[in-house]
Short mmCIF file of C-alpha atoms in Angstrom, two decimals:
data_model
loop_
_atom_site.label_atom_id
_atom_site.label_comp_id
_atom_site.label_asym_id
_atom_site.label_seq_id
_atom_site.Cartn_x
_atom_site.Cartn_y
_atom_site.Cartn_z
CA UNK A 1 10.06 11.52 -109.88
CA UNK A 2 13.06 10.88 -111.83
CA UNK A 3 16.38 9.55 -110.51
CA UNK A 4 14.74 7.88 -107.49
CA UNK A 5 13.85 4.54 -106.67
CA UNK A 6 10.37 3.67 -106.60
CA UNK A 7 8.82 0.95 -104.89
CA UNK A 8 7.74 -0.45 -108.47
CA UNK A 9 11.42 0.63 -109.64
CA UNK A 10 13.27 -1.87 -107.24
CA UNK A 11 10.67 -5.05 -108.21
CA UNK A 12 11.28 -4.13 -112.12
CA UNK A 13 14.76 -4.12 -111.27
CA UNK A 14 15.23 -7.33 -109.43
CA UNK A 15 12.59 -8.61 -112.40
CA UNK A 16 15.23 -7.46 -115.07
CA UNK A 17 18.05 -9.41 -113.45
CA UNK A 18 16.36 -11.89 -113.00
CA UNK A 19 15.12 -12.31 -116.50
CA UNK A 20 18.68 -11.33 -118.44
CA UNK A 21 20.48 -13.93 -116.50
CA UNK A 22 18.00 -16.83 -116.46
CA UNK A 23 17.68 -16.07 -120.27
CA UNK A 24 18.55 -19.39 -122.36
CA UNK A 25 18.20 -21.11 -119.15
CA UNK A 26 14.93 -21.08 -118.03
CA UNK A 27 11.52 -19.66 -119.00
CA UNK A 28 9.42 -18.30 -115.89
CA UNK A 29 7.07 -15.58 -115.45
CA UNK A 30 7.27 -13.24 -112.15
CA UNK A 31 4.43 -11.69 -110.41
CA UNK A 32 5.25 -8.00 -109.90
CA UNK A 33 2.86 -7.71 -107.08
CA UNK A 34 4.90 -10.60 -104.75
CA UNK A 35 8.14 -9.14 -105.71
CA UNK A 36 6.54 -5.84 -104.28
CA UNK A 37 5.53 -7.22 -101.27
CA UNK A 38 9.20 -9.31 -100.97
CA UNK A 39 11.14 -5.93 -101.42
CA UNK A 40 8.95 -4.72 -98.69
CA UNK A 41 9.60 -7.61 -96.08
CA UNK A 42 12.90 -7.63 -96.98
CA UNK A 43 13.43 -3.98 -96.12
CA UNK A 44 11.84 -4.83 -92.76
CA UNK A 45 14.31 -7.45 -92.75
CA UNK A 46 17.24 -5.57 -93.26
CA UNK A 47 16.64 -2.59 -90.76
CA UNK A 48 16.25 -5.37 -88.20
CA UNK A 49 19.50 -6.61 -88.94
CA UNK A 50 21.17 -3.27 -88.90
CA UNK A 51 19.13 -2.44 -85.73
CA UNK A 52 20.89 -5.43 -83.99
CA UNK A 53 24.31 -4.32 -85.27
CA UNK A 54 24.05 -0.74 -83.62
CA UNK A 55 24.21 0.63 -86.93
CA UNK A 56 20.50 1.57 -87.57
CA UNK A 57 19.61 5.70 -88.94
CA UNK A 58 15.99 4.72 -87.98
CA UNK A 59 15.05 8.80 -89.55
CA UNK A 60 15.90 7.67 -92.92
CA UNK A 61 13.24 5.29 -93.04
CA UNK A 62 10.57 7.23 -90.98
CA UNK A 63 7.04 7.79 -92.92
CA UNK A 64 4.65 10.10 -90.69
CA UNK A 65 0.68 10.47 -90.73
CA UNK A 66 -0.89 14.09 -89.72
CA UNK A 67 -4.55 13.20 -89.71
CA UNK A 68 -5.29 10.43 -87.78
CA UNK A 69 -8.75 11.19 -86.75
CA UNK A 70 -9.70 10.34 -82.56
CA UNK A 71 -12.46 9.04 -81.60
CA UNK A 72 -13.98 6.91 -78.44
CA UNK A 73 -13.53 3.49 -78.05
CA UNK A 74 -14.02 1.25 -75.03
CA UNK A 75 -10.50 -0.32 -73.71
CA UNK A 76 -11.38 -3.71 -73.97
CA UNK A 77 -12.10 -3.19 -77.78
CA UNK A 78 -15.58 -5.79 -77.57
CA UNK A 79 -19.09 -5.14 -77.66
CA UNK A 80 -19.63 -8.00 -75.60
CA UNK A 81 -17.96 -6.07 -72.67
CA UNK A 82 -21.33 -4.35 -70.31
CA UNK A 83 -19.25 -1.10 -69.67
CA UNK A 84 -19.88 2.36 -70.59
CA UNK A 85 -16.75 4.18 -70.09
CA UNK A 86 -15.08 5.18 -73.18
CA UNK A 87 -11.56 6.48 -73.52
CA UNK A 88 -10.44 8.42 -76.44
CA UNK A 89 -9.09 6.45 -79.45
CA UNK A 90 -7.39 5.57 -82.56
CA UNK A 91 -6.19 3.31 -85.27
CA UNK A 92 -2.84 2.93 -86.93
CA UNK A 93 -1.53 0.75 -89.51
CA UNK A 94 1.48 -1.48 -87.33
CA UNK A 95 4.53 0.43 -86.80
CA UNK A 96 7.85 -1.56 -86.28
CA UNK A 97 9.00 1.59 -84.70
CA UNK A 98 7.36 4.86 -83.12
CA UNK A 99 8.86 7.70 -83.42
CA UNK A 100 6.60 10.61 -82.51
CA UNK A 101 2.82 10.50 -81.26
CA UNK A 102 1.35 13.50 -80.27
CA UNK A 103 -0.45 16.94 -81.66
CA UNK A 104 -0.16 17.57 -85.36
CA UNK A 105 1.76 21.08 -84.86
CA UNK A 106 4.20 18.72 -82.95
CA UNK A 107 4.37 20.68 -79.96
CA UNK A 108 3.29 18.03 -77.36
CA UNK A 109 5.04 14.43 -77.44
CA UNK A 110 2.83 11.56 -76.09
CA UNK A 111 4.46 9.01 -73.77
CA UNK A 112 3.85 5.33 -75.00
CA UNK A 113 3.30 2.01 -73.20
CA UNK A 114 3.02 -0.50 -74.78
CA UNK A 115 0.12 -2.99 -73.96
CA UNK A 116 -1.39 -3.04 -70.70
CA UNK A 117 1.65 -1.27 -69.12
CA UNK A 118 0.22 2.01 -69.01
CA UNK A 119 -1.68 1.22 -65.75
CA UNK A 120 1.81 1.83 -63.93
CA UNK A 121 1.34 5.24 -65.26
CA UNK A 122 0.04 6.78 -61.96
CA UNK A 123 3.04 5.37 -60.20
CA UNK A 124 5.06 8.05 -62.32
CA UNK A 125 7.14 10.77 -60.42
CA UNK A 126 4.10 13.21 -59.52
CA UNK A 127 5.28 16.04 -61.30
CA UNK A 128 5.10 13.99 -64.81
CA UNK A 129 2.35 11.59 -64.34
CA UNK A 130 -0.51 14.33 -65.39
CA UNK A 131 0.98 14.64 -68.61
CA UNK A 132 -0.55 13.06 -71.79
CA UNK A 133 0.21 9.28 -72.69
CA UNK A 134 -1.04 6.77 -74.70
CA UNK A 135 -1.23 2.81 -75.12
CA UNK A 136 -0.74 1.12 -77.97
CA UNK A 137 -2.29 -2.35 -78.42
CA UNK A 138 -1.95 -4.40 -81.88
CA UNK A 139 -5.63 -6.09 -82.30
CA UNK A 140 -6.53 -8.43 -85.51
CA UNK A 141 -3.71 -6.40 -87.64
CA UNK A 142 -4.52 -2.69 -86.28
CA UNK A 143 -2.55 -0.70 -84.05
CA UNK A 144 -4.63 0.55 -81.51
CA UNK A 145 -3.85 3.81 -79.05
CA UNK A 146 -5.79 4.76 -76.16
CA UNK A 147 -5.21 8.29 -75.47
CA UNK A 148 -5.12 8.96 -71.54
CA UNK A 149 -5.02 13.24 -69.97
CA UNK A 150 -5.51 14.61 -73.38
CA UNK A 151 -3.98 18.17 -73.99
CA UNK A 152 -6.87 19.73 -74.74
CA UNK A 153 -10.25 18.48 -74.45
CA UNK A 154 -11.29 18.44 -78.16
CA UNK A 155 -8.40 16.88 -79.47
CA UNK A 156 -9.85 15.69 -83.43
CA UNK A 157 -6.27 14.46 -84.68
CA UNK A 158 -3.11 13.35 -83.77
CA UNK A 159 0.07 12.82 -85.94
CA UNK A 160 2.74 9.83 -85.94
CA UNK A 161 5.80 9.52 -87.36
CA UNK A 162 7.44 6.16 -87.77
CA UNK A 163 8.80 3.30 -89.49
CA UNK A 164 5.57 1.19 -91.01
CA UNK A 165 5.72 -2.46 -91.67
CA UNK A 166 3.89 -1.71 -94.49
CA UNK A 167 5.11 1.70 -96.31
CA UNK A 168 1.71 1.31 -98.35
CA UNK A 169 -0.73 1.51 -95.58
CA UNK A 170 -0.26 5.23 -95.44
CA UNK A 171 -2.71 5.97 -97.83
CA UNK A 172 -5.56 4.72 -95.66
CA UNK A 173 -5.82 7.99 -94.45
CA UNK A 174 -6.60 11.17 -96.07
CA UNK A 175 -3.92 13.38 -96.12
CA UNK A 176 -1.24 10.82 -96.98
CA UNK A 177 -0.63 10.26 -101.18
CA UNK A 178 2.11 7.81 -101.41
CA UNK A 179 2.44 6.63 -105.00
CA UNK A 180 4.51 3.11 -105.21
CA UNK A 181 5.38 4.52 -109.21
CA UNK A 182 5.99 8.06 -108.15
CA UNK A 183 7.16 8.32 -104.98
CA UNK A 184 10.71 7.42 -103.25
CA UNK A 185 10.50 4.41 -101.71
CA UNK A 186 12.04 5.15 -97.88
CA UNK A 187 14.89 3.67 -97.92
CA UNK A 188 18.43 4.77 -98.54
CA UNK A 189 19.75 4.06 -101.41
CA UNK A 190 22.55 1.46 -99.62
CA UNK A 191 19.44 -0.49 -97.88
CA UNK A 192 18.03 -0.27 -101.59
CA UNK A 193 21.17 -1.60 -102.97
CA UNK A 194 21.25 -4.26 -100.73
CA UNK A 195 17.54 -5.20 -101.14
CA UNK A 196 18.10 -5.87 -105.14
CA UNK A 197 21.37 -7.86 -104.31
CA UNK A 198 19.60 -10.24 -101.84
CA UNK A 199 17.07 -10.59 -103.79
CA UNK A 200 18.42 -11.15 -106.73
CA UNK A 201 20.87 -14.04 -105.56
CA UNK A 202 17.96 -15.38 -103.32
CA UNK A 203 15.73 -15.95 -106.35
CA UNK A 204 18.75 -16.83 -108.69
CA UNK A 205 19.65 -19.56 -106.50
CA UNK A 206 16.72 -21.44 -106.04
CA UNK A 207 16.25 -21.33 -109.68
CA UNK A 208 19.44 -22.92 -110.06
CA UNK A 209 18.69 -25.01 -107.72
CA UNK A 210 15.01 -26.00 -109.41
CA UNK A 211 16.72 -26.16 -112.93
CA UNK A 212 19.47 -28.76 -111.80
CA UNK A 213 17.60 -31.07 -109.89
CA UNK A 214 14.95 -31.71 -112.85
CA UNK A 215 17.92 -33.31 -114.13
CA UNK A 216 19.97 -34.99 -111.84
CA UNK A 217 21.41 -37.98 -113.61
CA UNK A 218 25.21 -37.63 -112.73
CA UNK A 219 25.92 -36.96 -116.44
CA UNK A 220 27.66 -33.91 -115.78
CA UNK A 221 29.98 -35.55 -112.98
CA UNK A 222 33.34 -35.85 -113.74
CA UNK B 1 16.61 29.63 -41.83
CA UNK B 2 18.24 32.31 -43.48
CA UNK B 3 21.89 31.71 -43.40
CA UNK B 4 20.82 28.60 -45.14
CA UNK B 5 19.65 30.20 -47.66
CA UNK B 6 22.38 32.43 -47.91
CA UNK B 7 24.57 29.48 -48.67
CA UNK B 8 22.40 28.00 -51.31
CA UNK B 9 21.49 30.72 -53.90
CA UNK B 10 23.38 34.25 -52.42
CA UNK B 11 26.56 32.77 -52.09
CA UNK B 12 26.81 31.70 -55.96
CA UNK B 13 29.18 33.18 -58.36
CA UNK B 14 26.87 32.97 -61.18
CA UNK B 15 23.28 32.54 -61.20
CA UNK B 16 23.53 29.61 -64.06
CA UNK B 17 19.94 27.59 -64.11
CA UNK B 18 18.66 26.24 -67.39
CA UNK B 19 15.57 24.56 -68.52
CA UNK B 20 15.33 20.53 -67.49
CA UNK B 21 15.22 20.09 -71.26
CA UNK B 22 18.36 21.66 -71.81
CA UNK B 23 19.50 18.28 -71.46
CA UNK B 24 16.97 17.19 -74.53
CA UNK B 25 19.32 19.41 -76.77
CA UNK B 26 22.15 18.30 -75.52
CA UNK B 27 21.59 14.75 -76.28
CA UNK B 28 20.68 16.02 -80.00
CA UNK B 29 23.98 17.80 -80.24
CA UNK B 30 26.17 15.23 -78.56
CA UNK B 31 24.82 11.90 -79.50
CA UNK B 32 22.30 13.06 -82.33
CA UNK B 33 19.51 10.78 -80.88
CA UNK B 34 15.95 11.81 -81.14
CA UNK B 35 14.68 11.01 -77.73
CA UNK B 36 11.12 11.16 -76.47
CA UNK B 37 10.81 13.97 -74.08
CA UNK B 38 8.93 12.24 -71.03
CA UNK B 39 11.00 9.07 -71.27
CA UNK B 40 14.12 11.79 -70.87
CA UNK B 41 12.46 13.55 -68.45
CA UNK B 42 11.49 10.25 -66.35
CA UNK B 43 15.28 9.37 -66.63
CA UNK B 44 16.58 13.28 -65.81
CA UNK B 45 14.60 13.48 -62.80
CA UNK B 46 16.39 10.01 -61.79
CA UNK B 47 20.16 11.64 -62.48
CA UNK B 48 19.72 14.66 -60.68
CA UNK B 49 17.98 12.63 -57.53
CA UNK B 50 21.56 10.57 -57.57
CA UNK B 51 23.29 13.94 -58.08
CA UNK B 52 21.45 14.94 -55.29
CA UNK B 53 22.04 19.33 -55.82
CA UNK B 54 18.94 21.18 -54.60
CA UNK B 55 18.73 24.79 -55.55
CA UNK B 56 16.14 25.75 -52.99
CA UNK B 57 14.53 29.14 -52.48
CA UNK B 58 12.17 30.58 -49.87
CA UNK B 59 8.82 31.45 -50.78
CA UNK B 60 6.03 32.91 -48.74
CA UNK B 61 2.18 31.69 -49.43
CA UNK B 62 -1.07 33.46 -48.12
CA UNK B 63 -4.06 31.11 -48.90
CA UNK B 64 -7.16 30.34 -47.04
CA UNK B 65 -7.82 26.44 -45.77
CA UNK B 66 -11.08 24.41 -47.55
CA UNK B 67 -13.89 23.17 -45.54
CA UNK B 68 -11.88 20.24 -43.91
CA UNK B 69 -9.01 22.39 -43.31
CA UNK B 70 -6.42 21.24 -46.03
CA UNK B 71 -4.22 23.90 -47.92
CA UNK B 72 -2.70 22.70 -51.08
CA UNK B 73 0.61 23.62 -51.75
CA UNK B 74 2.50 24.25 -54.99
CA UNK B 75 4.03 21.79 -56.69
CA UNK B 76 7.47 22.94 -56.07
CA UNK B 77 7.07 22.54 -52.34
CA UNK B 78 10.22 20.97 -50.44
CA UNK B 79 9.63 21.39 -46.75
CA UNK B 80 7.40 23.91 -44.44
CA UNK B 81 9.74 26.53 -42.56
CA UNK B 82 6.61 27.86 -41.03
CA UNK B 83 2.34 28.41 -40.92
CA UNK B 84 0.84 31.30 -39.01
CA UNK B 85 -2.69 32.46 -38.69
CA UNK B 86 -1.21 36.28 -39.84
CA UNK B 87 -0.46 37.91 -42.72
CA UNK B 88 3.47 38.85 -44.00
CA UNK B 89 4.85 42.05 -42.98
CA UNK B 90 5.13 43.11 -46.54
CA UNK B 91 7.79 46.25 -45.29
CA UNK B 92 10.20 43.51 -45.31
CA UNK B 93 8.85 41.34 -47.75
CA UNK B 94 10.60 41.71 -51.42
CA UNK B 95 9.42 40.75 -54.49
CA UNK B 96 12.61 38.42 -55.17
CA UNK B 97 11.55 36.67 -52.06
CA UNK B 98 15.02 35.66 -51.51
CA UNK B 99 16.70 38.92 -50.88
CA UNK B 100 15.39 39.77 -47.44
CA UNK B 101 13.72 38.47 -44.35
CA UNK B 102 10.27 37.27 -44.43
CA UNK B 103 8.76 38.39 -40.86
CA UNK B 104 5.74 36.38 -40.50
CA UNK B 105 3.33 38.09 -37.97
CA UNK B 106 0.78 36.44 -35.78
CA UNK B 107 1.24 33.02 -34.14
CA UNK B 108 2.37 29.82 -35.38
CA UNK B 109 -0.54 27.38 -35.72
CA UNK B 110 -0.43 23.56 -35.66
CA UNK B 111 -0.61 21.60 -39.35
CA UNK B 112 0.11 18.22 -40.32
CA UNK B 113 2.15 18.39 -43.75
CA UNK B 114 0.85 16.04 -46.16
CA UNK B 115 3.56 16.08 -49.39
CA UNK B 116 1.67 18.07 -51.67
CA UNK B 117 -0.30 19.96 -49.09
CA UNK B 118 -1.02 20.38 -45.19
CA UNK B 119 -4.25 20.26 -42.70
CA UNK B 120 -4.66 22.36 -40.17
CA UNK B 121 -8.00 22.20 -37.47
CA UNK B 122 -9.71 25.41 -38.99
CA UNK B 123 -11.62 24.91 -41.67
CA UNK B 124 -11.57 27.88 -43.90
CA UNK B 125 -9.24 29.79 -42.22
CA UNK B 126 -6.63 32.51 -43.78
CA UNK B 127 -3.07 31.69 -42.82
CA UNK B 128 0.39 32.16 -44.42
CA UNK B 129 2.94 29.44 -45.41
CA UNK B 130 6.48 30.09 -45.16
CA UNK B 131 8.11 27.07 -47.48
CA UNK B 132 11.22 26.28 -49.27
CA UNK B 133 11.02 24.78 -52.75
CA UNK B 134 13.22 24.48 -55.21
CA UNK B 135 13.04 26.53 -58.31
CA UNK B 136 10.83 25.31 -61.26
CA UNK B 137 9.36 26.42 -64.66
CA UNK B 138 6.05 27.01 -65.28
CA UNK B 139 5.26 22.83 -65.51
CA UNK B 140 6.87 22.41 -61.80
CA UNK B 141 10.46 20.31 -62.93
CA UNK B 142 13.65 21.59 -61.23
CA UNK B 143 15.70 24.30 -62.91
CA UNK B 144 19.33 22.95 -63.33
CA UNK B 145 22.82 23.92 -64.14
CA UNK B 146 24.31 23.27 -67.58
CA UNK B 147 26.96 20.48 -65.58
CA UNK B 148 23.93 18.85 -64.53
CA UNK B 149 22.55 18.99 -67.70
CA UNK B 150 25.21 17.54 -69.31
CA UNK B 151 24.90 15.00 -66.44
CA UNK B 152 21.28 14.57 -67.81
CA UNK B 153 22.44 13.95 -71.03
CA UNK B 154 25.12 11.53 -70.83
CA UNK B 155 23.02 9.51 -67.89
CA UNK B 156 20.50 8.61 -70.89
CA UNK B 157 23.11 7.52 -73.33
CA UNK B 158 24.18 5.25 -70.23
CA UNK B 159 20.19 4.04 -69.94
CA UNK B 160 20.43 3.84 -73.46
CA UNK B 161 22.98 1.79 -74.00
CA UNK B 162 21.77 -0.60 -71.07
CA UNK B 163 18.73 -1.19 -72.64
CA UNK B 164 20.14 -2.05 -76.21
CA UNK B 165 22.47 -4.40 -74.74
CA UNK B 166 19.22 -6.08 -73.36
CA UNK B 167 18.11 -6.00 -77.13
CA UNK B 168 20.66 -7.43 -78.29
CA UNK B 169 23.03 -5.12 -80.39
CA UNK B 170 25.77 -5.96 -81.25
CA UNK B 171 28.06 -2.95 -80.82
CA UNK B 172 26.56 -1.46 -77.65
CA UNK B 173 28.68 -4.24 -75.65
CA UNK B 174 31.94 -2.39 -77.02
CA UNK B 175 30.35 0.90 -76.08
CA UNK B 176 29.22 0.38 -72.94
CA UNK B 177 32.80 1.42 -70.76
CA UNK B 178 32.77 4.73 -72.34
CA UNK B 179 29.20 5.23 -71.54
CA UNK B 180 29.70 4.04 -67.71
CA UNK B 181 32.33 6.10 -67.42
CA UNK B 182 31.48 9.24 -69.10
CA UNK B 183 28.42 9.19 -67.23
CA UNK B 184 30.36 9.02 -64.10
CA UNK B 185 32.50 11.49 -64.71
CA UNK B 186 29.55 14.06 -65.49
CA UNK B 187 27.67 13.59 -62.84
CA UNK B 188 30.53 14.15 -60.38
CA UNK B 189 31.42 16.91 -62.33
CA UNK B 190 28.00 18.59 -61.73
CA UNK B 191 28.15 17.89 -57.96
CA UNK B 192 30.82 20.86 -58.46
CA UNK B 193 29.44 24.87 -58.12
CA UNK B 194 31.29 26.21 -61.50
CA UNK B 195 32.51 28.65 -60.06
CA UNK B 196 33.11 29.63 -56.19
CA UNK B 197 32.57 33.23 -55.20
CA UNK B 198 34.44 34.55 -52.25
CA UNK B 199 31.58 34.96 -49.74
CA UNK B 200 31.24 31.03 -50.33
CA UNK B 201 35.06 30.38 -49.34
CA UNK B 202 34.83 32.81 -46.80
CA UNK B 203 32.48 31.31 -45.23
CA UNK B 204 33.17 27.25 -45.83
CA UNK B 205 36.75 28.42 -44.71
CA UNK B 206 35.27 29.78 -41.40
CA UNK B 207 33.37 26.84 -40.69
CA UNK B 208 37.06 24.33 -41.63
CA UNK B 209 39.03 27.00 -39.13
CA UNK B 210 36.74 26.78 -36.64
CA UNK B 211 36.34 23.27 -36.78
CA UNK B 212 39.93 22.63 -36.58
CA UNK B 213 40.83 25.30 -33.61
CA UNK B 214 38.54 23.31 -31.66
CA UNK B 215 40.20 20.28 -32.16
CA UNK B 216 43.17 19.15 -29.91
CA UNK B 217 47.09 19.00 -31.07
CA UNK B 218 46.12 20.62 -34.05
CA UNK B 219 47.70 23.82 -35.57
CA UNK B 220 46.17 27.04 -35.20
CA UNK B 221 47.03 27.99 -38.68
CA UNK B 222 43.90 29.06 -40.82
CA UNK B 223 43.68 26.81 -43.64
CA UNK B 224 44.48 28.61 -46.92
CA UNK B 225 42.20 27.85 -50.00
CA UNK B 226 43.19 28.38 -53.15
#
């Protein structure tokens, strides 16, 4: 859409700069898929930083997920394991932050745990600890959840909402269509601002860097 | 039994109990944090143990024990006032339960009370349970007042800011004060009925009188409450 900034938008940006002010200076080609994946880590970057100054509106960076189909899984995630017990699974790209699990219609929050905490679960008051909860568990690059007192018995699907490490991996799933040359890339447009800026000078200065110490021969000393 | 319950729930000016998550959209309105509901409610249940207000009603049970003699109670179970082997005497029994007298006919039998249900030595036996619990929703958490709500609600932004300090923000340090102290403040604040109806002086100013007539070198003057 017009008048937004695309994933693809910011790189071609931070290309342009790039190019205009190395021009005369130095001749180098830029991959547009790394400076994709740099705006990206740098985003992940930045909301850490404003996370640790108090400053962070995690919702405008949230991306959700409305299909992610359950299935059963054992809980120690290996074949080699001789147990039969399955509990009721599923797979997620890896979230920085968790937002919402639960139902699709959104009318039943999960509790998390992370890792193996959710054993303490039964410890909970008693009035709370039948309610549903999940673990999440981060195996070989996937974001596992173990669903524990489902709310209904045939649950297919559950929905999360979130900030991804990788705004990209939504489209693993079915109902998700992000477009990287379509779609708004989620971030406000001050993170954005600040993405092309530190990017920009990053890359400019090494550069500079490079281009001056090829030669280095105290000429241009006073 | 009865007077006690008198002063608990007949005795209030305003019948003023709200949902547990009340306190959810208070934080929303207040602090604008989205909050998962069972970390709040883990947290709420804490505030209003340190608050420490019970709204407790009496309720009357008829239920039959299982094969080993154990009667499960419902979740919203405080303490047993009584267990019979007979049936209530539903002439005096009301449908608001707290309203009149429950007269419990037959004898009182022996029963161990377990928490979340007693035993008795009959198996499969038909008695009644008098109890008093405290007044729930349909899920079994307390109903509470809007001050404790609020108490609810700024007791998580003190958790809150706790745990970011732990993180490692920078400007929860600075914030931290406020949130001590706000939190504090509301929950002392909810410790206080909103509103005092007369039968409640009335009667807390009988029981100061009396105490004090009984005392020696002391003036006979009733105390006056404003």
């Amino acid at each position: 859409m017009k008048g937004q900034w695309t994933l693809l938008g910011i790189a071609s940006a931070i290309k342009n700069n790039l190019e205009a002010g190395l021009k005369g200076t130095a001749n180098y080609s830029f991959s547009m898929e790394q400076l994709e994946y740099e705006v990206i880590s740098t985003r992940n970057a930045i909301i850490k930083q404003l996370d640790t100054q108090g400053i962070l509106d995690k919702t405008e960076f949230v991306q959700e997920i409305n299909c992610i189909p359950v299935d059963c899984e054992k809980l120690s995630l290996c074949c080699d394991v001789n147990t039969k017990t399955t509990t009721l699974h599923f797979e997620l790209p890896i979230f920085t932050h968790i937002e919402y699990v639960g139902t699709p219609n959104r009318d039943k929050p999960f509790k998390i745990y992370n890792n193996s905490n959710f054993i303490y679960n039964k410890f909970r008051n008693s009035k709370l600890n039948k309610r549903p909860y999940v673990s999440m568990r981060i195996n070989e690059g996937i974001q596992h959840g173990f669903l524990f007192n489902p709310p209904t018995s045939n649950i297919k699907y559950v929905s999360v909402s979130g900030i991804l490490s990788n705004p990209l991996d939504v489209n693993k799933y079915s109902c998700c269509n992000y477009n990287p040359r379509e779609d708004k890339f989620p971030a406000p447009d001050y993170v954005i601002t600040q993405i092309i800026d530190t990017m920009t000078s990053k890359w400019s200065s090494w550069y500079y860097r490079f281009n001056n110490s090829k030669s280095n021969n105290q000429t241009g000393l006073p | 039994m009865d007077k006690e319950i008198r002063i608990n729930r007949e005795n209030n000016a305003v019948y003023d109990l709200v949902s547990i998550y009340t306190g959810l959209s208070k934080i929303n309105s207040m602090f604008g944090d989205n909050v998962n509901e069972d970390d709040y409610l883990d947290n709420a249940l804490n505030c209003l143990r340190l608050i420490g207000n019970v709204h407790p009603l009496l309720y009357g049970i008829s239920a039959e024990s299982d094969n080993e003699g154990y009667v499960c109670l419902p979740a919203n179970a405080l303490s047993i006032e009584a267990v019979t082997n007979g049936y209530f005497d539903w002439s005096s029994f009301s449908y608001m339960g707290n309203t009149s007298n429950f007269n419990l006919s037959g004898q009182y039998i022996a029963y161990e009370f377990l928490g979340d249900r007693i035993r008795i030595e009959h198996p499969n036996k038909k008695v009644s349970i008098l109890y008093k619990g405290y007044s729930s929703d349909e899920e079994g958490l307390p109903l509470i007042t809007e001050a404790e709500a609020e108490a609810c609600a700024y007791w998580w932004v003190y958790i809150d800011t706790r745990r970011k300090i732990r993180t490692g923000n920078a400007s929860a340090n600075n914030y931290f004060q406020i949130a001590l102290s706000d939190k504090n403040k509301a929950i002392n604040q909810a410790r206080v009925p909103n509103k005092f109806s007369q039968n409640f002086l009335n009667q807390y100013g009988n029981v100061i009188t009396s105490f004090d007539r009984k005392s020696y070198n002391k003036d006979y003057k009733p105390i006056k409450l404003q």
